[in-house]
Coordinates of N, CA and C in Angstrom, one line a residue:
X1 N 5.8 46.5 3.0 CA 7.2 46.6 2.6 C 7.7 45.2 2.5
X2 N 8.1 44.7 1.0 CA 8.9 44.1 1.2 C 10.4 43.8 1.0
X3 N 11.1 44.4 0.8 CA 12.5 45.0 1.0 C 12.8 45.7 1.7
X4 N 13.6 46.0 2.6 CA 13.9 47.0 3.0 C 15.8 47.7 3.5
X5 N 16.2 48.7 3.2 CA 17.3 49.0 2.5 C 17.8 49.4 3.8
X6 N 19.1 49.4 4.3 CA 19.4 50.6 5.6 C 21.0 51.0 5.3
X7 N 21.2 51.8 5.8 CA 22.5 52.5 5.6 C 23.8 51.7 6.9
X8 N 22.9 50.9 7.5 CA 24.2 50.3 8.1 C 22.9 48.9 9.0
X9 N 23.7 47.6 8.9 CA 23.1 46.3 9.5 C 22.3 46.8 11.0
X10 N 21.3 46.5 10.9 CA 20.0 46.5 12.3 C 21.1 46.0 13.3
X11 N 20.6 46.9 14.5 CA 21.4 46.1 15.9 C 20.1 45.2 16.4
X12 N 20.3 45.0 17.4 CA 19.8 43.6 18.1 C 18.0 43.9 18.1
X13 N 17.6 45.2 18.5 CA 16.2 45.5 18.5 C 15.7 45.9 16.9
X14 N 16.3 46.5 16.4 CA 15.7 46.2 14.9 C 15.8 45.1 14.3
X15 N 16.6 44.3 14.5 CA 16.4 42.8 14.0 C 15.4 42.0 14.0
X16 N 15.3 41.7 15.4 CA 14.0 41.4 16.0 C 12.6 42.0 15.9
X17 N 12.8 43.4 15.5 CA 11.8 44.1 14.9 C 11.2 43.6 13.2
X18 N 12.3 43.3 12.5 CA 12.0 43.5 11.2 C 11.8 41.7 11.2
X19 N 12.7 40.9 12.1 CA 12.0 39.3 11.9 C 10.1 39.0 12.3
X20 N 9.8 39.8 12.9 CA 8.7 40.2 13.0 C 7.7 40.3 12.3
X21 N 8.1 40.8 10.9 CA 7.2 41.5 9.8 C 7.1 40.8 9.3
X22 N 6.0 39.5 9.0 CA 5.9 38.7 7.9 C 5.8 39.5 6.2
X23 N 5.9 40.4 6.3 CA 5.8 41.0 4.3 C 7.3 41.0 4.3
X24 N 7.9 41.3 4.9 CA 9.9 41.5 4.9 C 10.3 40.1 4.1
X25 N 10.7 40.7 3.3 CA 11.5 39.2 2.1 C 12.8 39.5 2.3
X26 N 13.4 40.4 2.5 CA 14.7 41.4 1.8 C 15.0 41.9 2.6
X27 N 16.6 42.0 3.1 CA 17.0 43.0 4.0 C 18.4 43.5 3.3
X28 N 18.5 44.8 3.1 CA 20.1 44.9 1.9 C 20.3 46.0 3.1
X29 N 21.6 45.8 3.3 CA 22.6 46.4 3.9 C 24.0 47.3 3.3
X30 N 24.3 48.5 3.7 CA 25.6 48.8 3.1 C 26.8 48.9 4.2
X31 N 26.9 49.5 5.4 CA 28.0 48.9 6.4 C 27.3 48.1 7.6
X32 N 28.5 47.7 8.0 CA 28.7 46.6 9.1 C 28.1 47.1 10.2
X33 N 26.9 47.4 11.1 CA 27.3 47.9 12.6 C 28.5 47.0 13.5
X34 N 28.8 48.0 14.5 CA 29.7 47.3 15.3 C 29.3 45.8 16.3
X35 N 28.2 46.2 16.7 CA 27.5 45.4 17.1 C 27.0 44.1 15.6
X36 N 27.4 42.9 15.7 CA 26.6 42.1 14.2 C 25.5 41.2 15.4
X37 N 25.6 41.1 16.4 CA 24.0 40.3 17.2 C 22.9 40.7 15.7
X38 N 22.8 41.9 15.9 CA 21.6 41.8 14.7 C 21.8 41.0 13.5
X39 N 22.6 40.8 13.0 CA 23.1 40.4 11.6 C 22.8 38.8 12.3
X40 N 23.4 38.2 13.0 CA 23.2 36.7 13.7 C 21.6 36.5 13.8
X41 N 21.3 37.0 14.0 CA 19.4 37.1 14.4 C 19.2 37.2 13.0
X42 N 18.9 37.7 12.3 CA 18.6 38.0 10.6 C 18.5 36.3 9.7
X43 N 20.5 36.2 10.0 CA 20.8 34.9 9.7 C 19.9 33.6 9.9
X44 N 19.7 33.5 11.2 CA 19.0 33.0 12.0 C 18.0 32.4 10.9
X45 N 17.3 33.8 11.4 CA 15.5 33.5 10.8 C 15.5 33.5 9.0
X46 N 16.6 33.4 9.0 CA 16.6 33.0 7.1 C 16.7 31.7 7.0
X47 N 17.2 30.5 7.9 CA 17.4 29.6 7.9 C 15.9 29.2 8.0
X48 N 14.6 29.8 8.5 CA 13.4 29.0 8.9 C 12.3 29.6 8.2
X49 N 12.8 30.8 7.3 CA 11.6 31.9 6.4 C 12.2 32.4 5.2
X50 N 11.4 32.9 4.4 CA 11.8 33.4 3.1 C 12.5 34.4 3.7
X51 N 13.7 34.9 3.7 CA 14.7 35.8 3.8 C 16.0 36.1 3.7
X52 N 16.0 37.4 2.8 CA 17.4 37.4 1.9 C 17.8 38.5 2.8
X53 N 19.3 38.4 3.1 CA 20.3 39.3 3.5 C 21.5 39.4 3.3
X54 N 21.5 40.7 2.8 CA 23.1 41.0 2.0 C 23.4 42.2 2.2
X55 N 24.6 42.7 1.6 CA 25.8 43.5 1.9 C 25.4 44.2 0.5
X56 N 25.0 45.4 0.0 CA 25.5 45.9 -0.7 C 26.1 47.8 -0.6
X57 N 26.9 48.3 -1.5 CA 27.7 49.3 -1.9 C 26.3 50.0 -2.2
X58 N 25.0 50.0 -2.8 CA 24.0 50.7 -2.9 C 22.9 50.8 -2.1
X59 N 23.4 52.5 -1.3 CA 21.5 52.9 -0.5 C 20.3 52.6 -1.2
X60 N 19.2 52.5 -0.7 CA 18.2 52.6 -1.3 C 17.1 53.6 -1.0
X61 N 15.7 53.2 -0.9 CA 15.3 54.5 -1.3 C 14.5 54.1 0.6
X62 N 14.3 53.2 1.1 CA 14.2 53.1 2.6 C 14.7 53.1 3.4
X63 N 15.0 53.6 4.5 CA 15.9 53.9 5.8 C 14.8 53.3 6.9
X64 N 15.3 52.4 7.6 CA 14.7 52.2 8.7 C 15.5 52.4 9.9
X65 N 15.3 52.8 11.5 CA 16.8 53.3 12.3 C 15.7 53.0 13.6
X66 N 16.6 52.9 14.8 CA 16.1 52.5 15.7 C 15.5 54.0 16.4
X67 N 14.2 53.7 17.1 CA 13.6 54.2 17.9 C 13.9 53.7 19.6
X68 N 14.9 53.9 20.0 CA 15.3 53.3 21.6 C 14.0 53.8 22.4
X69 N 13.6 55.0 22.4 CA 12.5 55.3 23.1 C 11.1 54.4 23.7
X70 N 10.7 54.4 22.0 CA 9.5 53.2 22.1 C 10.0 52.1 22.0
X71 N 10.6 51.6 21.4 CA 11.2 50.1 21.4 C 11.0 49.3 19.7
X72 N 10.1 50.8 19.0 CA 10.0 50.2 17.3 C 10.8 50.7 16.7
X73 N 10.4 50.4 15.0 CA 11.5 50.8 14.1 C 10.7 52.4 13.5
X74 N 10.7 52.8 12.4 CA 10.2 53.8 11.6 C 11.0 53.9 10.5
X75 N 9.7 54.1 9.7 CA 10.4 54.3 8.3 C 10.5 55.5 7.8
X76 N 11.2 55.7 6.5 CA 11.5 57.3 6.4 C 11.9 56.6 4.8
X77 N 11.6 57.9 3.9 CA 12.5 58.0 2.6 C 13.9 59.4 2.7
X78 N 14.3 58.6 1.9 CA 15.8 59.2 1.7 C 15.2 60.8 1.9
X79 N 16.1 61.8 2.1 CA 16.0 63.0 2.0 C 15.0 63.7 2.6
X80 N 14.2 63.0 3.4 CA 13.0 63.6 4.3 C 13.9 63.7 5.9

């Protein structure tokens, strides 16, 4: 994967999850979580790796959401 789309900014463990993924180029976002720690982490590691993060008005076709349980992310397409 190298973009990946979510329906609202990673909190602090998916952040850290997706800074993790060397294929991740792209992170596109449509709302704010309340929590922005993730969004600061993100920032972060754009300043020292190829990585784009932005705000947009368009979902896309990957959802990634936290798994609290195990401690990873999972991916999913829209409508499944």
């Amino acid at each position: 994967i190298e973009v990946v789309y979510l329906s609202a900014s990673p909190c602090k463990s998916c952040a850290l999850a997706l800074v993790n993924l060397p294929t991740i180029k792209k992170i596109v976002y449509v709302e704010e979580y309340s929590d922005t720690m993730g969004l600061d982490i993100l920032r972060a590691a754009a300043r020292y790796r190829s990585l784009v993060v932005e705000q947009s008005m368009i979902l896309g076709v990957k959802v990634v959401c936290c798994l609290p349980e195990s401690g990873s992310i999972k991916e999913e397409k829209n409508g499944d």
